[in-house]
mmCIF file of C-alpha atoms and ligand atoms in Angstrom:
data_model
loop_
_atom_site.group_PDB
_atom_site.id
_atom_site.type_symbol
_atom_site.label_atom_id
_atom_site.label_comp_id
_atom_site.label_asym_id
_atom_site.label_seq_id
_atom_site.Cartn_x
_atom_site.Cartn_y
_atom_site.Cartn_z
ATOM 1 C CA MET S 286 0.030 0.019 -0.064
ATOM 2 C CA SER S 287 1.344 3.425 -0.902
ATOM 3 C CA LYS S 288 2.498 5.755 2.023
ATOM 4 C CA LYS S 289 -0.186 8.332 3.230
ATOM 5 C CA ILE S 290 1.598 11.528 2.789
ATOM 6 C CA ALA S 291 -0.056 14.939 3.505
ATOM 7 C CA VAL S 292 1.205 18.416 2.588
ATOM 8 C CA PHE S 293 0.346 21.209 5.105
ATOM 9 C CA PRO S 294 0.691 24.409 3.054
ATOM 10 C CA GLY S 295 0.711 27.824 4.440
ATOM 11 C CA SER S 296 2.699 31.023 4.825
ATOM 12 C CA PHE S 297 3.714 30.328 8.471
ATOM 13 C CA ASP S 298 4.652 34.074 8.813
ATOM 14 C CA PRO S 299 5.173 33.219 11.743
ATOM 15 C CA ILE S 300 4.240 29.715 12.749
ATOM 16 C CA THR S 301 1.740 29.824 15.588
ATOM 17 C CA LEU S 302 0.533 27.523 18.309
ATOM 18 C CA GLY S 303 -2.582 26.867 16.139
ATOM 19 C CA HIS S 304 -0.472 25.506 13.305
ATOM 20 C CA ILE S 305 1.558 23.346 15.731
ATOM 21 C CA ASP S 306 -1.571 21.923 17.356
ATOM 22 C CA LEU S 307 -3.020 20.988 13.864
ATOM 23 C CA VAL S 308 0.171 19.153 13.011
ATOM 24 C CA GLU S 309 0.368 17.371 16.314
ATOM 25 C CA ARG S 310 -3.224 16.184 16.086
ATOM 26 C CA SER S 311 -2.767 14.850 12.449
ATOM 27 C CA ILE S 312 0.493 13.061 13.123
ATOM 28 C CA HIS S 313 -1.246 9.659 13.727
ATOM 29 C CA LEU S 314 -3.345 10.136 10.592
ATOM 30 C CA PHE S 315 -0.661 10.101 8.136
ATOM 31 C CA ASP S 316 2.698 8.298 7.503
ATOM 32 C CA GLU S 317 4.396 11.567 6.807
ATOM 33 C CA ILE S 318 3.453 15.299 6.901
ATOM 34 C CA VAL S 319 5.205 17.892 4.792
ATOM 35 C CA VAL S 320 4.876 21.315 6.376
ATOM 36 C CA ALA S 321 5.505 23.585 3.322
ATOM 37 C CA ILE S 322 5.772 27.335 2.908
ATOM 38 C CA GLY S 323 4.013 28.539 -0.292
ATOM 39 C CA VAL S 324 6.134 31.351 -1.668
ATOM 40 C CA ASN S 325 4.425 34.119 -3.445
ATOM 41 C CA SER S 326 7.004 36.160 -5.103
ATOM 42 C CA SER S 327 4.920 39.186 -5.430
ATOM 43 C CA LYS S 328 4.005 39.261 -1.677
ATOM 44 C CA LYS S 329 6.781 39.955 0.751
ATOM 45 C CA GLY S 330 6.291 38.350 4.159
ATOM 46 C CA LEU S 331 7.101 39.964 7.543
ATOM 47 C CA TYR S 332 9.811 37.265 8.017
ATOM 48 C CA SER S 333 12.228 35.988 5.419
ATOM 49 C CA LEU S 334 11.619 32.531 3.886
ATOM 50 C CA GLU S 335 15.019 31.417 5.523
ATOM 51 C CA LYS S 336 13.769 32.510 9.054
ATOM 52 C CA ARG S 337 10.408 30.907 8.603
ATOM 53 C CA LEU S 338 12.044 27.612 7.470
ATOM 54 C CA GLU S 339 14.440 27.750 10.352
ATOM 55 C CA TRP S 340 11.582 28.157 12.841
ATOM 56 C CA LEU S 341 9.574 25.277 11.293
ATOM 57 C CA GLU S 342 12.701 23.025 11.341
ATOM 58 C CA GLU S 343 13.199 23.673 15.033
ATOM 59 C CA VAL S 344 9.577 23.346 15.985
ATOM 60 C CA PHE S 345 9.081 20.006 14.221
ATOM 61 C CA SER S 346 12.654 18.488 14.609
ATOM 62 C CA LYS S 347 11.331 16.128 17.374
ATOM 63 C CA TYR S 348 8.966 14.383 14.921
ATOM 64 C CA ASP S 349 10.489 11.746 12.640
ATOM 65 C CA ASN S 350 7.635 11.796 10.263
ATOM 66 C CA VAL S 351 7.322 15.652 9.699
ATOM 67 C CA ARG S 352 9.390 17.224 6.902
ATOM 68 C CA ILE S 353 9.791 20.885 6.074
ATOM 69 C CA GLY S 354 9.652 22.332 2.465
ATOM 70 C CA HIS S 355 8.770 25.234 0.431
ATOM 71 C CA PHE S 356 7.453 25.712 -3.062
ATOM 72 C CA GLU S 357 6.411 28.280 -5.627
ATOM 73 C CA GLY S 358 3.460 28.001 -7.863
ATOM 74 C CA LEU S 359 0.644 25.583 -7.582
ATOM 75 C CA THR S 360 0.188 23.592 -4.408
ATOM 76 C CA ILE S 361 -0.939 20.549 -6.355
ATOM 77 C CA ASN S 362 2.314 20.522 -8.349
ATOM 78 C CA PHE S 363 4.264 20.392 -5.049
ATOM 79 C CA CYS S 364 2.013 17.644 -3.833
ATOM 80 C CA LYS S 365 2.659 15.693 -6.967
ATOM 81 C CA GLU S 366 6.491 16.113 -6.510
ATOM 82 C CA GLN S 367 6.232 14.912 -2.835
ATOM 83 C CA LYS S 368 3.856 11.981 -3.894
ATOM 84 C CA ALA S 369 1.370 13.424 -1.362
ATOM 85 C CA ASN S 370 -2.230 12.393 -1.887
ATOM 86 C CA TYR S 371 -3.667 14.599 0.882
ATOM 87 C CA LEU S 372 -3.625 18.355 1.815
ATOM 88 C CA LEU S 373 -4.040 19.301 5.504
ATOM 89 C CA ARG S 374 -5.815 22.382 6.392
ATOM 90 C CA GLY S 375 -7.281 23.964 9.508
ATOM 91 C CA LEU S 376 -10.754 25.514 10.047
ATOM 92 C CA ARG S 377 -11.177 28.171 12.506
ATOM 93 C CA ASN S 378 -14.391 29.737 11.604
ATOM 94 C CA ALA S 379 -17.059 30.298 8.849
ATOM 95 C CA SER S 380 -14.759 32.515 6.800
ATOM 96 C CA ASP S 381 -12.061 29.768 6.808
ATOM 97 C CA PHE S 382 -14.741 27.316 5.682
ATOM 98 C CA ASP S 383 -16.053 29.441 2.798
ATOM 99 C CA TYR S 384 -12.521 30.082 1.423
ATOM 100 C CA GLU S 385 -11.222 26.583 2.039
ATOM 101 C CA LYS S 386 -14.231 24.960 0.400
ATOM 102 C CA THR S 387 -13.612 26.518 -2.947
ATOM 103 C CA ILE S 388 -9.938 25.877 -2.920
ATOM 104 C CA SER S 389 -10.439 22.228 -1.838
ATOM 105 C CA GLN S 390 -12.908 21.638 -4.655
ATOM 106 C CA LEU S 391 -10.597 23.181 -7.221
ATOM 107 C CA ASN S 392 -7.625 21.213 -5.900
ATOM 108 C CA ASN S 393 -9.621 17.946 -6.187
ATOM 109 C CA ILE S 394 -10.394 18.601 -9.761
ATOM 110 C CA ILE S 395 -6.955 19.911 -11.026
ATOM 111 C CA GLY S 396 -5.103 17.616 -8.631
ATOM 112 C CA LYS S 397 -7.009 14.603 -9.846
ATOM 113 C CA GLY S 398 -8.340 13.313 -6.604
ATOM 114 C CA LEU S 399 -6.134 15.110 -4.224
ATOM 115 C CA GLU S 400 -8.247 15.131 -0.983
ATOM 116 C CA THR S 401 -8.080 17.956 1.641
ATOM 117 C CA VAL S 402 -8.381 16.863 5.272
ATOM 118 C CA PHE S 403 -9.736 19.480 7.597
ATOM 119 C CA LEU S 404 -9.360 19.669 11.293
ATOM 120 C CA ILE S 405 -11.394 22.135 13.205
ATOM 121 C CA SER S 406 -9.200 24.199 15.471
ATOM 122 C CA GLN S 407 -9.274 23.655 19.227
ATOM 123 C CA PRO S 408 -11.335 26.484 20.948
ATOM 124 C CA GLU S 409 -8.188 27.760 22.719
ATOM 125 C CA TYR S 410 -6.460 28.390 19.313
ATOM 126 C CA SER S 411 -9.342 29.446 17.100
ATOM 127 C CA HIS S 412 -8.595 33.137 17.590
ATOM 128 C CA ILE S 413 -5.013 32.832 16.543
ATOM 129 C CA SER S 414 -3.937 33.736 13.104
ATOM 130 C CA SER S 415 -0.495 34.747 11.638
ATOM 131 C CA THR S 416 -2.159 38.030 10.429
ATOM 132 C CA ILE S 417 -3.146 39.046 13.902
ATOM 133 C CA VAL S 418 0.332 37.939 15.300
ATOM 134 C CA ARG S 419 2.077 40.047 12.701
ATOM 135 C CA GLU S 420 -0.090 43.084 13.628
ATOM 136 C CA ILE S 421 0.738 42.670 17.334
ATOM 137 C CA ILE S 422 4.544 42.325 16.471
ATOM 138 C CA LYS S 423 4.409 45.555 14.362
ATOM 139 C CA GLY S 424 2.723 47.307 17.203
ATOM 140 C CA GLY S 425 5.460 46.046 19.704
ATOM 141 C CA GLY S 426 3.018 43.856 21.755
ATOM 142 C CA ASP S 427 3.755 40.528 23.398
ATOM 143 C CA VAL S 428 2.965 37.435 21.303
ATOM 144 C CA SER S 429 4.211 34.882 23.825
ATOM 145 C CA SER S 430 0.588 33.387 24.165
ATOM 146 C CA PHE S 431 0.445 32.730 20.459
ATOM 147 C CA VAL S 432 3.797 31.386 19.283
ATOM 148 C CA PRO S 433 6.431 28.928 20.748
ATOM 149 C CA GLU S 434 8.445 30.453 23.607
ATOM 150 C CA PHE S 435 11.759 30.522 21.721
ATOM 151 C CA ILE S 436 10.101 32.331 18.866
ATOM 152 C CA ALA S 437 8.555 34.952 21.169
ATOM 153 C CA GLU S 438 11.952 35.442 22.807
ATOM 154 C CA GLU S 439 13.673 35.934 19.407
ATOM 155 C CA ILE S 440 10.947 38.351 18.264
ATOM 156 C CA GLU S 441 11.282 40.405 21.482
ATOM 157 C CA LYS S 442 15.102 40.806 20.878
HETATM 158 P P1 LIG L 1492 -2.800 31.088 4.905
HETATM 159 O O1 LIG L 1492 -1.999 32.323 4.619
HETATM 160 O O2 LIG L 1492 -3.133 30.203 3.806
HETATM 161 O O3 LIG L 1492 -3.875 31.380 5.887
HETATM 162 P P2 LIG L 1492 -1.567 30.268 7.210
HETATM 163 O O4 LIG L 1492 -0.017 30.066 7.507
HETATM 164 O O5 LIG L 1492 -2.097 31.416 7.859
HETATM 165 O O6 LIG L 1492 -1.771 30.279 5.738
HETATM 166 O O7 LIG L 1492 -2.357 28.993 7.590
HETATM 167 C C1 LIG L 1492 -2.094 27.796 7.014
HETATM 168 C C2 LIG L 1492 -3.238 26.823 7.463
HETATM 169 O O8 LIG L 1492 -3.321 26.769 8.903
HETATM 170 C C3 LIG L 1492 -4.740 27.232 7.110
HETATM 171 O O9 LIG L 1492 -5.358 25.968 6.788
HETATM 172 C C4 LIG L 1492 -5.163 27.827 8.264
HETATM 173 O O10 LIG L 1492 -6.616 27.658 8.445
HETATM 174 C C5 LIG L 1492 -4.594 26.987 9.401
HETATM 175 N N1 LIG L 1492 -4.575 27.648 10.682
HETATM 176 C C6 LIG L 1492 -3.879 28.778 10.914
HETATM 177 N N2 LIG L 1492 -4.028 29.272 12.218
HETATM 178 C C7 LIG L 1492 -4.797 28.227 12.799
HETATM 179 C C8 LIG L 1492 -5.380 28.003 14.095
HETATM 180 N N3 LIG L 1492 -5.208 28.881 15.101
HETATM 181 N N4 LIG L 1492 -6.052 26.861 14.383
HETATM 182 C C9 LIG L 1492 -6.142 25.975 13.364
HETATM 183 N N5 LIG L 1492 -5.843 26.092 12.063
HETATM 184 C C10 LIG L 1492 -5.058 27.252 11.774
#
């Protein structure tokens, strides 16, 4: 039987406790998870690709079956390269659902059967988004409740 490989795509700018919870809860569902930064060359992130990759590597280094990657272009092409038959995404609220539903349907068609597995966020993480975390950082606020401790410390410096 072929390995169950899932790609978890996102911008992870920066990675939050919500993302980590999603991966930790999915670890037993798949043989391998590839956490991958989708790079959009026309959209500059708050943190460089290198920094975001470094944080992902550190956060997930304790898991043998989690790999880190990055890609440009269509997510389905990256999935094909990785021999992944699943996408992993999180749902925090109804707006996530509306957005994700369309993307998932399109990916299923153009990805020829690529299935998206959704996990509903835990209540304690459903208010966390990278966008909000970036706004707090820009305003000089404390993000230690939303990101891993070592990242919060690095940001503070
Ligand atoms: P995007 O720019 O596509 O939203 P993100 O890095 O913000 O990328 O998120 C990637 C995925 O992680 C999305 O499926 C998003 O719904 C999910 N996610 C983000 N934050 C949380 C959270 N707090 N709880 C559960 N899922 C989350």
